[in-house]
């Protein structure tokens, strides 16, 4: 079995007549945390949308577990274990913690082993267990992000794709969430992270891709990228 769980090859995509991605390629290895970074408007979220099937790629190929899934609809990809934690959380705000987690496990894939996964997410995020009957809309931003990740985990993902983990959150919540992300990585979960906080993303990642204006700018181990003067200036403020 190949170490590559997800492979994106020569991806082009956009909206209407506006092209956003220009031949982008990347790979997420099994059991590794891969990060995609870039400035606002670089094409990070468009990449995720094309990979997940919420927009149709113009050209290129998306391979998942050795199978071409480029043209599969989003709901089919989700049943195969391509799971998104979306930017802005997108929780069911009038539902409780338990109800949101049940929605994550609604499909047949997530229903199997529900109790065991529920216990694992409560171990990862004890605060959710304490407030399991509280409505999600009453939570802080950090607590909502915990719930969004937990909901994604309840689907039993092969790969968890997280769009902007730290978006709009207080620093303490950000550090707590990155700690949880490291725990998931150490447990062997494959993660693809899109993140603005390059310092923290590089600290937990095994490999990183930097995109600029819809094209791959550079790639490599985070320690190598962090030593590049252009990366230090553009993303690390050094």
mmCIF file of C-alpha atoms in Angstrom:
data_model
loop_
_atom_site.group_PDB
_atom_site.id
_atom_site.type_symbol
_atom_site.label_atom_id
_atom_site.label_comp_id
_atom_site.label_asym_id
_atom_site.label_seq_id
_atom_site.Cartn_x
_atom_site.Cartn_y
_atom_site.Cartn_z
ATOM 1 C CA UNK A 1 0.000 0.000 0.000
ATOM 2 C CA UNK A 2 1.308 3.428 -0.972
ATOM 3 C CA UNK A 3 2.142 5.916 1.782
ATOM 4 C CA UNK A 4 0.236 8.545 -0.216
ATOM 5 C CA UNK A 5 -3.354 8.729 1.013
ATOM 6 C CA UNK A 6 -4.342 11.819 -0.980
ATOM 7 C CA UNK A 7 -2.639 12.979 -4.181
ATOM 8 C CA UNK A 8 -3.528 16.147 -6.084
ATOM 9 C CA UNK A 9 -1.982 16.327 -9.541
ATOM 10 C CA UNK A 10 -1.946 19.401 -11.809
ATOM 11 C CA UNK A 11 -5.157 20.845 -10.364
ATOM 12 C CA UNK A 12 -6.748 23.830 -12.077
ATOM 13 C CA UNK A 13 -10.009 25.363 -10.854
ATOM 14 C CA UNK A 14 -11.879 28.614 -10.452
ATOM 15 C CA UNK A 15 -15.243 30.329 -10.461
ATOM 16 C CA UNK A 16 -17.051 31.290 -13.640
ATOM 17 C CA UNK A 17 -14.365 32.596 -15.973
ATOM 18 C CA UNK A 18 -11.936 33.433 -13.163
ATOM 19 C CA UNK A 19 -9.121 30.934 -12.802
ATOM 20 C CA UNK A 20 -7.784 30.590 -9.243
ATOM 21 C CA UNK A 21 -5.609 27.443 -9.316
ATOM 22 C CA UNK A 22 -2.895 26.891 -11.912
ATOM 23 C CA UNK A 23 -1.588 23.315 -12.020
ATOM 24 C CA UNK A 24 -1.353 22.751 -8.260
ATOM 25 C CA UNK A 25 0.036 19.433 -6.980
ATOM 26 C CA UNK A 26 0.390 18.126 -3.428
ATOM 27 C CA UNK A 27 0.430 14.868 -1.470
ATOM 28 C CA UNK A 28 -0.807 13.965 2.017
ATOM 29 C CA UNK A 29 0.928 10.889 3.430
ATOM 30 C CA UNK A 30 -0.787 8.396 5.716
ATOM 31 C CA UNK A 31 -0.427 9.193 9.382
ATOM 32 C CA UNK A 32 1.231 12.554 8.724
ATOM 33 C CA UNK A 33 0.167 16.149 9.209
ATOM 34 C CA UNK A 34 0.531 18.148 6.009
ATOM 35 C CA UNK A 35 0.034 21.917 5.966
ATOM 36 C CA UNK A 36 -0.960 24.220 3.125
ATOM 37 C CA UNK A 37 -0.070 27.855 3.753
ATOM 38 C CA UNK A 38 -0.298 31.053 1.753
ATOM 39 C CA UNK A 39 -1.548 34.603 1.909
ATOM 40 C CA UNK A 40 -5.228 35.513 1.798
ATOM 41 C CA UNK A 41 -6.499 34.936 -1.723
ATOM 42 C CA UNK A 42 -3.699 32.520 -2.619
ATOM 43 C CA UNK A 43 -6.174 29.729 -3.420
ATOM 44 C CA UNK A 44 -6.059 27.593 -0.281
ATOM 45 C CA UNK A 45 -9.803 27.276 0.266
ATOM 46 C CA UNK A 46 -10.401 26.815 -3.464
ATOM 47 C CA UNK A 47 -7.961 23.907 -3.343
ATOM 48 C CA UNK A 48 -9.971 22.282 -0.568
ATOM 49 C CA UNK A 49 -13.263 22.850 -2.374
ATOM 50 C CA UNK A 50 -11.933 21.216 -5.518
ATOM 51 C CA UNK A 51 -10.466 18.288 -3.591
ATOM 52 C CA UNK A 52 -13.658 17.719 -1.619
ATOM 53 C CA UNK A 53 -15.960 18.115 -4.599
ATOM 54 C CA UNK A 54 -17.908 21.238 -3.653
ATOM 55 C CA UNK A 55 -16.606 22.805 -6.860
ATOM 56 C CA UNK A 56 -15.647 20.882 -9.991
ATOM 57 C CA UNK A 57 -11.966 20.962 -11.002
ATOM 58 C CA UNK A 58 -11.304 22.293 -14.470
ATOM 59 C CA UNK A 59 -8.480 19.845 -15.038
ATOM 60 C CA UNK A 60 -6.022 17.684 -13.130
ATOM 61 C CA UNK A 61 -6.534 14.596 -11.040
ATOM 62 C CA UNK A 62 -7.363 13.794 -7.412
ATOM 63 C CA UNK A 63 -6.356 10.368 -6.147
ATOM 64 C CA UNK A 64 -7.596 9.040 -2.810
ATOM 65 C CA UNK A 65 -6.472 5.659 -1.480
ATOM 66 C CA UNK A 66 -5.143 4.879 -4.946
ATOM 67 C CA UNK A 67 -8.453 5.621 -6.706
ATOM 68 C CA UNK A 68 -9.293 8.491 -9.031
ATOM 69 C CA UNK A 69 -12.022 10.457 -7.229
ATOM 70 C CA UNK A 70 -11.737 13.684 -9.238
ATOM 71 C CA UNK A 71 -15.337 13.712 -10.457
ATOM 72 C CA UNK A 72 -17.054 12.138 -7.465
ATOM 73 C CA UNK A 73 -19.598 14.358 -5.679
ATOM 74 C CA UNK A 74 -18.807 15.690 -2.220
ATOM 75 C CA UNK A 75 -21.189 13.397 -0.335
ATOM 76 C CA UNK A 76 -19.625 10.306 -1.895
ATOM 77 C CA UNK A 77 -16.131 11.479 -0.982
ATOM 78 C CA UNK A 78 -17.344 12.038 2.580
ATOM 79 C CA UNK A 79 -18.601 8.472 2.829
ATOM 80 C CA UNK A 80 -15.124 7.304 1.822
ATOM 81 C CA UNK A 81 -13.481 9.238 4.640
ATOM 82 C CA UNK A 82 -12.589 12.634 3.149
ATOM 83 C CA UNK A 83 -13.844 14.820 5.985
ATOM 84 C CA UNK A 84 -13.757 18.621 6.278
ATOM 85 C CA UNK A 85 -13.712 20.812 9.371
ATOM 86 C CA UNK A 86 -14.855 24.000 7.607
ATOM 87 C CA UNK A 87 -13.673 27.552 8.093
ATOM 88 C CA UNK A 88 -15.975 29.304 10.535
ATOM 89 C CA UNK A 89 -17.036 26.009 12.174
ATOM 90 C CA UNK A 90 -20.574 25.897 10.630
ATOM 91 C CA UNK A 91 -22.120 24.127 13.608
ATOM 92 C CA UNK A 92 -25.807 23.582 14.265
ATOM 93 C CA UNK A 93 -26.012 26.436 16.761
ATOM 94 C CA UNK A 94 -29.427 25.523 18.176
ATOM 95 C CA UNK A 95 -28.368 21.931 18.794
ATOM 96 C CA UNK A 96 -26.499 20.626 21.828
ATOM 97 C CA UNK A 97 -23.011 19.154 21.833
ATOM 98 C CA UNK A 98 -24.469 15.647 21.795
ATOM 99 C CA UNK A 99 -26.767 16.483 18.893
ATOM 100 C CA UNK A 100 -23.950 18.018 16.829
ATOM 101 C CA UNK A 101 -21.813 14.938 17.419
ATOM 102 C CA UNK A 102 -24.714 12.701 16.427
ATOM 103 C CA UNK A 103 -24.969 14.629 13.156
ATOM 104 C CA UNK A 104 -21.293 13.913 12.552
ATOM 105 C CA UNK A 105 -21.995 10.216 12.919
ATOM 106 C CA UNK A 106 -25.244 10.304 10.939
ATOM 107 C CA UNK A 107 -23.933 8.404 7.909
ATOM 108 C CA UNK A 108 -23.374 4.648 7.986
ATOM 109 C CA UNK A 109 -19.602 5.100 8.179
ATOM 110 C CA UNK A 110 -19.849 7.139 11.375
ATOM 111 C CA UNK A 111 -22.522 5.010 13.024
ATOM 112 C CA UNK A 112 -20.199 2.042 13.419
ATOM 113 C CA UNK A 113 -18.241 2.288 16.675
ATOM 114 C CA UNK A 114 -20.115 5.408 17.771
ATOM 115 C CA UNK A 115 -19.697 4.904 21.523
ATOM 116 C CA UNK A 116 -15.953 4.330 21.314
ATOM 117 C CA UNK A 117 -15.390 7.421 19.160
ATOM 118 C CA UNK A 118 -17.594 9.493 21.441
ATOM 119 C CA UNK A 119 -15.432 8.547 24.405
ATOM 120 C CA UNK A 120 -12.274 9.404 22.452
ATOM 121 C CA UNK A 121 -13.486 12.885 21.514
ATOM 122 C CA UNK A 122 -14.550 13.546 25.102
ATOM 123 C CA UNK A 123 -11.088 12.476 26.261
ATOM 124 C CA UNK A 124 -9.540 14.852 23.732
ATOM 125 C CA UNK A 125 -11.909 17.696 24.658
ATOM 126 C CA UNK A 126 -13.115 17.235 28.264
ATOM 127 C CA UNK A 127 -14.956 20.548 28.151
ATOM 128 C CA UNK A 128 -17.349 19.141 25.569
ATOM 129 C CA UNK A 129 -18.229 16.290 27.907
ATOM 130 C CA UNK A 130 -18.873 18.758 30.715
ATOM 131 C CA UNK A 131 -21.225 20.747 28.473
ATOM 132 C CA UNK A 132 -22.659 18.003 26.314
ATOM 133 C CA UNK A 133 -26.265 19.205 26.781
ATOM 134 C CA UNK A 134 -25.445 22.854 26.134
ATOM 135 C CA UNK A 135 -26.335 24.454 22.789
ATOM 136 C CA UNK A 136 -23.403 25.070 20.477
ATOM 137 C CA UNK A 137 -24.448 28.664 19.819
ATOM 138 C CA UNK A 138 -23.732 29.594 23.447
ATOM 139 C CA UNK A 139 -20.079 28.497 23.238
ATOM 140 C CA UNK A 140 -16.984 30.648 22.809
ATOM 141 C CA UNK A 141 -15.177 30.533 19.479
ATOM 142 C CA UNK A 142 -12.559 28.154 20.842
ATOM 143 C CA UNK A 143 -15.180 25.808 22.263
ATOM 144 C CA UNK A 144 -17.045 25.851 18.953
ATOM 145 C CA UNK A 145 -13.851 24.902 17.128
ATOM 146 C CA UNK A 146 -13.350 22.002 19.553
ATOM 147 C CA UNK A 147 -16.870 20.856 18.717
ATOM 148 C CA UNK A 148 -16.304 21.253 14.973
ATOM 149 C CA UNK A 149 -13.204 19.050 15.161
ATOM 150 C CA UNK A 150 -15.015 16.545 17.372
ATOM 151 C CA UNK A 151 -17.916 16.399 14.916
ATOM 152 C CA UNK A 152 -15.441 15.681 12.120
ATOM 153 C CA UNK A 153 -13.831 12.912 14.154
ATOM 154 C CA UNK A 154 -17.226 11.311 14.753
ATOM 155 C CA UNK A 155 -17.464 10.578 11.018
ATOM 156 C CA UNK A 156 -14.494 8.169 11.350
ATOM 157 C CA UNK A 157 -12.295 10.023 8.824
ATOM 158 C CA UNK A 158 -9.493 8.545 6.786
ATOM 159 C CA UNK A 159 -8.184 12.096 6.465
ATOM 160 C CA UNK A 160 -9.313 15.116 8.461
ATOM 161 C CA UNK A 161 -9.070 18.327 6.433
ATOM 162 C CA UNK A 162 -9.126 21.464 8.589
ATOM 163 C CA UNK A 163 -9.679 24.876 7.014
ATOM 164 C CA UNK A 164 -8.254 27.684 9.196
ATOM 165 C CA UNK A 165 -8.045 26.079 12.636
ATOM 166 C CA UNK A 166 -7.144 29.330 14.433
ATOM 167 C CA UNK A 167 -9.439 31.698 12.522
ATOM 168 C CA UNK A 168 -10.869 34.394 14.821
ATOM 169 C CA UNK A 169 -9.790 32.708 18.063
ATOM 170 C CA UNK A 170 -8.086 33.974 21.207
ATOM 171 C CA UNK A 171 -4.411 32.937 21.624
ATOM 172 C CA UNK A 172 -5.097 30.545 24.539
ATOM 173 C CA UNK A 173 -7.732 28.690 22.529
ATOM 174 C CA UNK A 174 -5.380 28.501 19.550
ATOM 175 C CA UNK A 175 -2.641 26.856 21.628
ATOM 176 C CA UNK A 176 -5.134 24.393 23.113
ATOM 177 C CA UNK A 177 -6.402 23.433 19.684
ATOM 178 C CA UNK A 178 -2.925 22.972 18.259
ATOM 179 C CA UNK A 179 -2.143 20.756 21.236
ATOM 180 C CA UNK A 180 -5.170 18.627 20.383
ATOM 181 C CA UNK A 181 -4.058 18.537 16.758
ATOM 182 C CA UNK A 182 -0.640 17.220 17.792
ATOM 183 C CA UNK A 183 -2.357 14.536 19.892
ATOM 184 C CA UNK A 184 -4.370 13.423 16.866
ATOM 185 C CA UNK A 185 -1.255 13.341 14.692
ATOM 186 C CA UNK A 186 0.655 11.322 17.290
ATOM 187 C CA UNK A 187 -2.256 8.856 17.353
ATOM 188 C CA UNK A 188 -1.768 8.258 13.609
ATOM 189 C CA UNK A 189 -4.584 10.312 12.090
ATOM 190 C CA UNK A 190 -3.845 11.759 8.656
ATOM 191 C CA UNK A 191 -4.464 15.522 8.650
ATOM 192 C CA UNK A 192 -4.379 18.175 5.931
ATOM 193 C CA UNK A 193 -4.338 21.627 7.523
ATOM 194 C CA UNK A 194 -4.922 25.011 5.901
ATOM 195 C CA UNK A 195 -3.736 27.654 8.338
ATOM 196 C CA UNK A 196 -2.828 31.341 8.598
ATOM 197 C CA UNK A 197 -0.714 30.935 11.751
ATOM 198 C CA UNK A 198 2.406 29.685 10.028
ATOM 199 C CA UNK A 199 4.485 29.580 13.240
ATOM 200 C CA UNK A 200 2.178 27.042 14.890
ATOM 201 C CA UNK A 201 1.387 25.170 11.690
ATOM 202 C CA UNK A 202 5.079 24.573 11.030
ATOM 203 C CA UNK A 203 5.583 23.501 14.658
ATOM 204 C CA UNK A 204 3.168 20.553 14.371
ATOM 205 C CA UNK A 205 3.501 19.625 10.684
ATOM 206 C CA UNK A 206 5.546 16.926 9.008
ATOM 207 C CA UNK A 207 5.509 18.569 5.587
ATOM 208 C CA UNK A 208 4.296 21.871 4.170
ATOM 209 C CA UNK A 209 3.299 23.406 0.859
ATOM 210 C CA UNK A 210 3.380 27.151 0.217
ATOM 211 C CA UNK A 211 1.142 28.497 -2.529
ATOM 212 C CA UNK A 212 1.069 31.965 -4.038
ATOM 213 C CA UNK A 213 -1.451 33.241 -6.585
ATOM 214 C CA UNK A 214 -2.848 29.757 -7.138
ATOM 215 C CA UNK A 215 0.509 28.139 -7.877
ATOM 216 C CA UNK A 216 2.904 26.080 -5.809
ATOM 217 C CA UNK A 217 5.644 28.395 -4.596
ATOM 218 C CA UNK A 218 7.715 25.890 -2.630
ATOM 219 C CA UNK A 219 7.420 22.763 -0.485
ATOM 220 C CA UNK A 220 9.403 20.784 2.040
ATOM 221 C CA UNK A 221 9.853 19.968 5.739
ATOM 222 C CA UNK A 222 8.761 22.961 7.838
ATOM 223 C CA UNK A 223 12.226 23.355 9.364
ATOM 224 C CA UNK A 224 13.705 23.807 5.894
ATOM 225 C CA UNK A 225 11.021 26.224 4.754
ATOM 226 C CA UNK A 226 11.346 28.309 7.927
ATOM 227 C CA UNK A 227 15.022 28.852 7.121
ATOM 228 C CA UNK A 228 14.269 30.342 3.689
ATOM 229 C CA UNK A 229 14.613 34.156 3.753
ATOM 230 C CA UNK A 230 11.556 34.715 1.553
ATOM 231 C CA UNK A 231 9.387 32.524 3.797
ATOM 232 C CA UNK A 232 10.707 34.188 6.929
ATOM 233 C CA UNK A 233 9.878 37.621 5.571
ATOM 234 C CA UNK A 234 6.482 36.804 4.073
ATOM 235 C CA UNK A 235 5.012 34.468 6.672
ATOM 236 C CA UNK A 236 7.060 34.462 9.865
ATOM 237 C CA UNK A 237 7.636 38.178 10.285
ATOM 238 C CA UNK A 238 11.396 37.734 10.592
#
